[in-house]
Amino acid sequence: MRSCQFSLVFQQTKRANFSLKPRLSKLHPLLPGSTVPRFAYLVSGSKGDLEKLWRTLQTLYHPLNQYVVHLDLEAPAEERLELASRVEKDPTFSKVGNVHMITKANMVTYRGPTMVANTLHACAILLKRSKDWDWFINLSASDYPLVTQDDLLYTFSDLNRNLNFIEHTSQLGWKEGQRAMPLIIDPGLYQSTKSDIFWVTPQRTLPTAFKLFTGSAWMILSRSFVEYCIWGWDNLPRILLMYYTNFVSTPEGYFQTVMCNAPEFVHTAVNHDMHYIAWDIPPKQHPHILSLNDTRKMIASGAAFARKFNQDGPVLDKIDKELLGRKNGSFTPGGWCSGNPPCSKIGDPTLLRPWSRSS
């Protein structure tokens, strides 16, 4: 079995809404019986990511959604305080009250379980803060949207709210020997300063109580699945969390393995992470840094998000202008925007103005 049993040809159906049709200027009514969904975002960063995170947050903002932002413990206190100040003083954020910062920062180690712990922390906060959101989306400060929130909300409006968009496979390949069998320790679990994971011996065998799955660390998860991971009413999420504590690259396997071993959710997995990610040849530890040369492929991918970007690269300005309609560092325009300058006041957030990219 390469993937969970459920499959959906999303690219040929709903993802068509991300295709570049003639630019739309009128407010779009939803299909009969459809309701506007709501997303809950985690946008996380580390040392030096303040400006990237802030820009990404502004492009993602919509009054219907919920947002948690986090700069990890490696980021200087000055950066975290500045982010908290910006969130508090932004008039739109203050009025709507849908942007929350994790002020007690977590230590997050790349490839370690602390990254999953941070994601679960954000999920718990989002569940506590709002009963209305439908999907959870985790992003980093190096991510950037390729579609507006009105596009995304409109596209997801008539989808089954239980669907999960998560890249996954049970074909571990080289990961079996290099990630599943080695045992690692994440110092971020017990130290206040950041350091990389380290390996311990002996190795372990593959599990027989459950089947391992792997995939992308970036995903769109249904509220029902997030609740299952937090509450764990049949204990599987907790058991797997303890197992993955000593697993290399925990974020690329924990949620996949939970979902594909849970009968309640195995049929809800759509095998796509909604991201455009490019890798160098041969592949390196981190993805290829996207530039203007990658624009055509990004657009052709039909993805909702892309990564990895450098801070304030010209490709981001191109995305703002040609894909998002964003100007002068403001929010991405949508049907909710009112006032002068645009988006300085909040209109009706349930009115959607889907963009389309010019051909």
Coordinates of C-alpha atoms in Angstrom, one line a residue:
M1 CA 0.0 0.0 0.0
R2 CA 1.6 3.2 -1.2
S3 CA -1.0 5.6 0.2
C4 CA -4.1 5.7 2.3
Q5 CA -7.1 4.1 0.6
F6 CA -9.0 7.3 -0.3
S7 CA -8.1 9.2 -3.3
L8 CA -9.5 12.3 -4.9
V9 CA -8.7 13.9 -8.3
F10 CA -8.5 17.3 -6.8
Q11 CA -6.3 18.9 -9.5
Q12 CA -8.9 18.2 -12.1
T13 CA -11.9 19.4 -10.1
K14 CA -11.6 22.0 -7.4
R15 CA -8.0 23.1 -8.2
A16 CA -9.4 24.3 -11.4
N17 CA -10.4 27.4 -9.5
F18 CA -6.7 28.2 -9.1
S19 CA -6.2 28.2 -12.8
L20 CA -5.8 31.5 -14.5
K21 CA -9.2 32.3 -15.9
P22 CA -10.1 35.8 -17.0
R23 CA -9.7 38.2 -14.1
L24 CA -12.9 38.5 -12.1
S25 CA -14.1 41.8 -10.7
K26 CA -17.6 41.0 -9.4
L27 CA -18.3 39.4 -6.0
H28 CA -18.9 35.7 -6.4
P29 CA -21.9 34.0 -4.9
L30 CA -21.3 30.5 -3.5
L31 CA -22.9 27.5 -5.0
P32 CA -26.4 26.7 -3.6
G33 CA -26.0 25.0 -0.2
S34 CA -22.4 26.0 0.1
T35 CA -21.1 28.0 3.1
V36 CA -17.9 30.0 3.4
P37 CA -15.3 27.9 5.3
R38 CA -12.7 29.2 7.7
F39 CA -9.0 28.4 8.0
A40 CA -6.8 28.3 11.1
Y41 CA -3.2 29.1 10.3
L42 CA 0.0 28.5 12.2
V43 CA 2.8 30.7 10.8
S44 CA 6.1 30.0 12.5
G45 CA 9.6 31.3 12.3
S46 CA 13.0 31.5 14.0
K47 CA 15.9 33.8 14.4
G48 CA 15.9 36.5 11.7
D49 CA 12.5 35.6 10.4
L50 CA 10.5 38.6 11.8
E51 CA 10.1 40.5 8.6
K52 CA 9.4 37.4 6.5
L53 CA 6.8 36.2 9.0
W54 CA 5.1 39.6 9.1
R55 CA 4.9 39.8 5.3
T56 CA 3.5 36.3 5.0
L57 CA 0.9 37.0 7.7
Q58 CA -0.3 40.1 5.9
T59 CA -0.7 38.3 2.6
L60 CA -2.7 35.5 4.3
Y61 CA -5.0 37.7 6.4
H62 CA -8.8 37.4 6.2
P63 CA -11.2 38.3 8.9
L64 CA -12.9 34.9 8.8
N65 CA -9.8 33.0 9.6
Q66 CA -7.8 32.4 12.8
Y67 CA -4.1 32.9 13.0
V68 CA -1.4 31.8 15.5
V69 CA 2.1 33.2 15.0
H70 CA 5.3 31.9 16.7
L71 CA 8.9 32.9 16.7
D72 CA 10.8 30.1 18.4
L73 CA 13.1 30.4 21.4
E74 CA 16.2 30.9 19.2
A75 CA 14.8 34.2 18.0
P76 CA 16.1 37.1 20.0
A77 CA 13.7 38.5 22.6
E78 CA 13.7 41.8 20.7
E79 CA 12.2 40.1 17.6
R80 CA 9.5 38.4 19.6
L81 CA 8.6 41.6 21.4
E82 CA 8.5 43.5 18.1
L83 CA 6.1 40.9 16.6
A84 CA 3.9 41.0 19.7
S85 CA 3.8 44.8 19.5
R86 CA 2.9 44.8 15.8
V87 CA 0.1 42.3 16.4
E88 CA -1.3 44.3 19.3
K89 CA -1.1 47.6 17.6
D90 CA -2.5 46.6 14.2
P91 CA -6.0 48.2 14.1
T92 CA -7.5 45.4 12.0
F93 CA -6.0 42.6 14.1
S94 CA -7.2 44.4 17.3
K95 CA -10.7 44.9 16.0
V96 CA -11.3 41.4 14.7
G97 CA -9.2 39.6 17.4
N98 CA -8.2 36.7 15.2
V99 CA -4.4 36.9 15.4
H100 CA -2.8 35.3 18.4
M101 CA 0.9 35.2 19.2
I102 CA 2.5 32.4 21.3
T103 CA 4.4 34.7 23.7
K104 CA 5.9 31.9 25.7
A105 CA 8.2 30.7 22.9
N106 CA 8.9 27.0 22.3
M107 CA 12.3 25.6 21.4
V108 CA 12.0 24.1 18.0
T109 CA 14.6 21.8 16.5
Y110 CA 14.6 21.1 12.7
R111 CA 13.9 17.4 12.1
G112 CA 13.0 16.9 15.7
P113 CA 9.8 16.1 17.6
T114 CA 9.8 19.6 19.0
M115 CA 8.5 20.9 15.7
V116 CA 5.5 18.6 16.0
A117 CA 5.0 19.6 19.6
N118 CA 4.9 23.2 18.5
T119 CA 2.3 22.4 15.8
L120 CA 0.2 20.6 18.3
H121 CA 0.5 23.5 20.7
A122 CA -0.8 25.8 18.0
C123 CA -3.6 23.4 17.2
A124 CA -4.7 23.3 20.9
I125 CA -4.7 27.1 21.0
L126 CA -6.8 27.4 17.8
L127 CA -9.3 24.8 19.1
K128 CA -9.7 26.8 22.3
R129 CA -10.0 30.2 20.7
S130 CA -12.6 29.4 18.1
K131 CA -15.3 26.8 17.4
D132 CA -15.8 28.0 13.8
W133 CA -12.8 27.1 11.8
D134 CA -12.8 24.1 9.4
W135 CA -9.2 23.4 8.3
F136 CA -5.8 23.9 9.9
I137 CA -2.8 25.0 7.7
N138 CA 0.8 25.0 9.0
L139 CA 3.2 27.4 7.3
S140 CA 6.7 28.8 8.0
A141 CA 8.0 32.3 7.5
S142 CA 9.6 31.0 4.3
D143 CA 6.2 30.1 2.7
Y144 CA 4.1 32.4 0.6
P145 CA 0.6 32.1 -0.9
L146 CA 0.1 31.8 -4.6
V147 CA -3.6 32.5 -4.4
T148 CA -5.7 35.0 -2.4
Q149 CA -7.6 33.9 0.7
D150 CA -10.8 34.6 -1.3
D151 CA -9.6 32.2 -3.9
L152 CA -8.9 29.5 -1.3
L153 CA -12.1 30.1 0.7
Y154 CA -14.2 30.0 -2.5
T155 CA -12.4 26.8 -3.7
F156 CA -12.9 25.0 -0.4
S157 CA -16.5 26.2 0.0
D158 CA -18.2 23.1 -1.4
L159 CA -15.6 20.5 -0.3
N160 CA -16.3 17.9 2.3
R161 CA -15.1 19.5 5.6
N162 CA -13.5 16.2 6.6
L163 CA -11.0 16.0 3.8
N164 CA -7.3 16.2 4.7
F165 CA -4.7 17.4 2.2
I166 CA -1.5 15.5 3.3
E167 CA 1.2 14.0 1.1
H168 CA 1.8 10.5 2.2
T169 CA 3.2 7.1 1.2
S170 CA 4.1 3.9 2.9
Q171 CA 7.0 3.3 0.5
L172 CA 9.8 4.5 2.9
G173 CA 12.6 3.6 0.5
W174 CA 15.9 5.0 1.9
K175 CA 14.1 6.5 4.8
E176 CA 13.6 3.1 6.3
G177 CA 17.3 2.8 7.1
Q178 CA 18.1 6.4 7.6
R179 CA 15.1 7.7 9.5
A180 CA 12.8 4.9 10.8
M181 CA 15.4 2.7 12.3
P182 CA 17.9 5.1 13.9
L183 CA 17.2 6.5 17.3
I184 CA 17.7 10.2 17.9
I185 CA 17.4 12.6 20.8
D186 CA 16.1 16.2 20.4
P187 CA 17.9 18.5 22.8
G188 CA 15.1 21.0 22.3
L189 CA 13.0 18.8 24.7
Y190 CA 15.1 19.7 27.7
Q191 CA 17.6 22.5 26.8
S192 CA 17.0 26.2 26.6
T193 CA 19.6 26.7 23.9
K194 CA 19.2 25.4 20.4
S195 CA 21.3 22.5 19.1
D196 CA 20.8 19.8 16.5
I197 CA 19.5 16.3 17.1
F198 CA 22.0 13.6 17.9
W199 CA 22.0 9.8 17.3
V200 CA 22.1 7.1 19.9
T201 CA 22.6 3.3 19.7
P202 CA 21.4 0.6 19.2
Q203 CA 19.0 1.1 16.3
R204 CA 15.5 -0.3 16.5
T205 CA 13.4 -2.5 14.2
L206 CA 10.4 -1.3 12.2
P207 CA 7.2 -1.3 14.2
T208 CA 4.6 -4.1 13.9
A209 CA 1.8 -2.5 15.9
F210 CA 1.2 0.1 13.2
K211 CA 2.4 0.9 9.6
L212 CA 4.7 3.8 9.0
F213 CA 3.9 6.6 6.5
T214 CA 6.0 9.5 5.4
G215 CA 5.5 12.7 3.3
S216 CA 5.6 16.4 3.5
A217 CA 5.8 18.4 6.7
W218 CA 3.3 20.9 5.3
M219 CA -0.4 20.0 5.2
I220 CA -4.0 21.1 5.4
L221 CA -5.8 19.2 8.2
S222 CA -9.5 19.0 8.9
R223 CA -10.8 20.2 12.3
S224 CA -12.1 16.8 13.1
F225 CA -8.6 15.2 12.6
V226 CA -6.9 18.0 14.6
E227 CA -9.4 17.3 17.4
Y228 CA -8.5 13.6 17.2
C229 CA -4.8 14.4 17.4
I230 CA -5.2 16.6 20.5
W231 CA -7.8 14.5 22.4
G232 CA -6.6 11.1 21.2
W233 CA -9.7 9.3 22.4
D234 CA -8.4 5.9 21.2
N235 CA -4.8 6.7 22.4
L236 CA -3.2 6.2 18.9
P237 CA -2.1 9.8 18.6
R238 CA -0.3 9.7 22.0
I239 CA 1.3 6.3 21.3
L240 CA 2.7 7.6 18.0
L241 CA 3.8 10.9 19.5
M242 CA 5.9 8.9 22.0
Y243 CA 7.2 6.7 19.2
Y244 CA 8.1 9.6 17.0
T245 CA 10.0 11.4 19.8
N246 CA 13.1 9.4 18.7
F247 CA 12.4 9.5 15.0
V248 CA 14.5 11.4 12.4
S249 CA 12.4 14.1 10.7
T250 CA 9.4 13.6 12.9
P251 CA 7.3 16.3 11.1
E252 CA 7.5 14.3 7.9
G253 CA 5.8 11.2 9.4
Y254 CA 3.8 11.8 12.5
F255 CA 0.6 13.1 11.1
Q256 CA 0.7 10.8 8.1
T257 CA 1.1 7.7 10.3
V258 CA -1.7 8.8 12.7
M259 CA -4.1 9.4 9.8
C260 CA -3.3 6.3 7.8
N261 CA -3.6 4.0 10.9
A262 CA -6.9 5.5 12.1
P263 CA -9.9 3.8 10.5
E264 CA -12.0 6.9 11.1
F265 CA -9.7 9.1 9.0
V266 CA -7.9 6.8 6.5
H267 CA -10.5 7.5 3.9
T268 CA -10.2 11.3 4.2
A269 CA -6.6 11.7 3.0
V270 CA -6.0 13.5 -0.3
N271 CA -2.4 12.8 -1.3
H272 CA -1.3 16.4 -1.9
D273 CA 0.2 19.1 0.4
M274 CA -1.0 22.1 -1.7
H275 CA 2.6 23.3 -1.9
Y276 CA 5.0 24.0 -4.7
I277 CA 8.5 23.0 -3.5
A278 CA 11.5 22.7 -5.8
W279 CA 14.6 20.7 -5.0
D280 CA 18.1 21.0 -6.4
I281 CA 19.7 18.2 -8.4
P282 CA 21.1 16.3 -6.6
P283 CA 18.8 17.1 -3.7
K284 CA 20.2 19.0 -0.7
Q285 CA 19.1 19.2 2.9
H286 CA 16.8 22.1 2.2
P287 CA 14.6 23.0 -0.8
H288 CA 15.8 25.1 -3.6
I289 CA 15.4 28.9 -2.9
L290 CA 12.7 30.1 -5.3
S291 CA 13.4 33.0 -7.6
L292 CA 11.9 34.8 -10.6
N293 CA 13.2 31.9 -12.8
D294 CA 10.7 29.6 -11.0
T295 CA 7.6 31.7 -11.5
R296 CA 6.3 29.8 -14.5
K297 CA 6.6 26.5 -12.8
M298 CA 5.0 27.8 -9.6
I299 CA 2.0 29.1 -11.5
A300 CA 1.7 25.9 -13.6
S301 CA 1.7 23.8 -10.5
G302 CA -1.8 25.0 -9.4
A303 CA -0.6 25.0 -5.8
A304 CA -2.0 27.3 -3.1
F305 CA 1.4 27.9 -1.5
A306 CA 5.1 27.8 -2.4
R307 CA 8.3 27.6 -0.5
K308 CA 11.2 28.3 0.1
F309 CA 11.7 32.1 -0.3
N310 CA 14.3 34.5 0.8
Q311 CA 13.3 37.7 2.5
D312 CA 11.9 40.4 0.2
G313 CA 13.1 38.7 -3.0
P314 CA 11.8 40.2 -6.3
V315 CA 9.8 37.0 -6.9
L316 CA 7.6 37.9 -3.9
D317 CA 6.9 41.3 -5.4
K318 CA 6.0 39.6 -8.7
I319 CA 3.6 37.3 -6.8
D320 CA 2.1 40.3 -5.0
K321 CA 1.5 42.1 -8.2
E322 CA 0.4 39.4 -10.6
L323 CA -1.2 36.7 -8.4
L324 CA -2.5 38.5 -5.3
G325 CA -3.2 42.0 -6.4
R326 CA -1.4 43.2 -3.2
K327 CA 0.1 46.7 -3.2
N328 CA 2.3 48.8 -0.9
G329 CA 2.7 46.2 1.8
S330 CA -1.0 46.1 2.6
F331 CA -3.3 43.1 3.1
T332 CA -4.1 41.0 0.1
P333 CA -7.4 42.5 -1.3
G334 CA -10.6 40.6 -1.1
G335 CA -14.3 41.0 -0.9
W336 CA -14.1 42.0 2.8
C337 CA -11.9 45.0 2.1
S338 CA -13.5 48.4 2.5
G339 CA -12.4 52.0 3.2
N340 CA -9.7 54.2 1.8
P341 CA -6.9 53.1 1.6
P342 CA -8.3 49.7 0.6
C343 CA -8.7 47.2 3.4
S344 CA -8.4 49.9 6.1
K345 CA -12.0 49.0 7.1
I346 CA -13.8 45.7 7.3
G347 CA -16.8 45.1 5.1
D348 CA -18.7 41.8 4.8
P349 CA -16.1 39.0 5.1
T350 CA -18.5 36.4 3.6
L351 CA -18.4 38.2 0.3
L352 CA -15.7 36.7 -1.8
R353 CA -13.8 38.2 -4.7
P354 CA -11.8 35.4 -6.3
W355 CA -8.9 36.6 -8.3
S356 CA -7.5 34.8 -11.3
R357 CA -4.1 35.1 -12.7
S358 CA -3.6 36.6 -16.1
S359 CA -2.5 34.1 -18.8

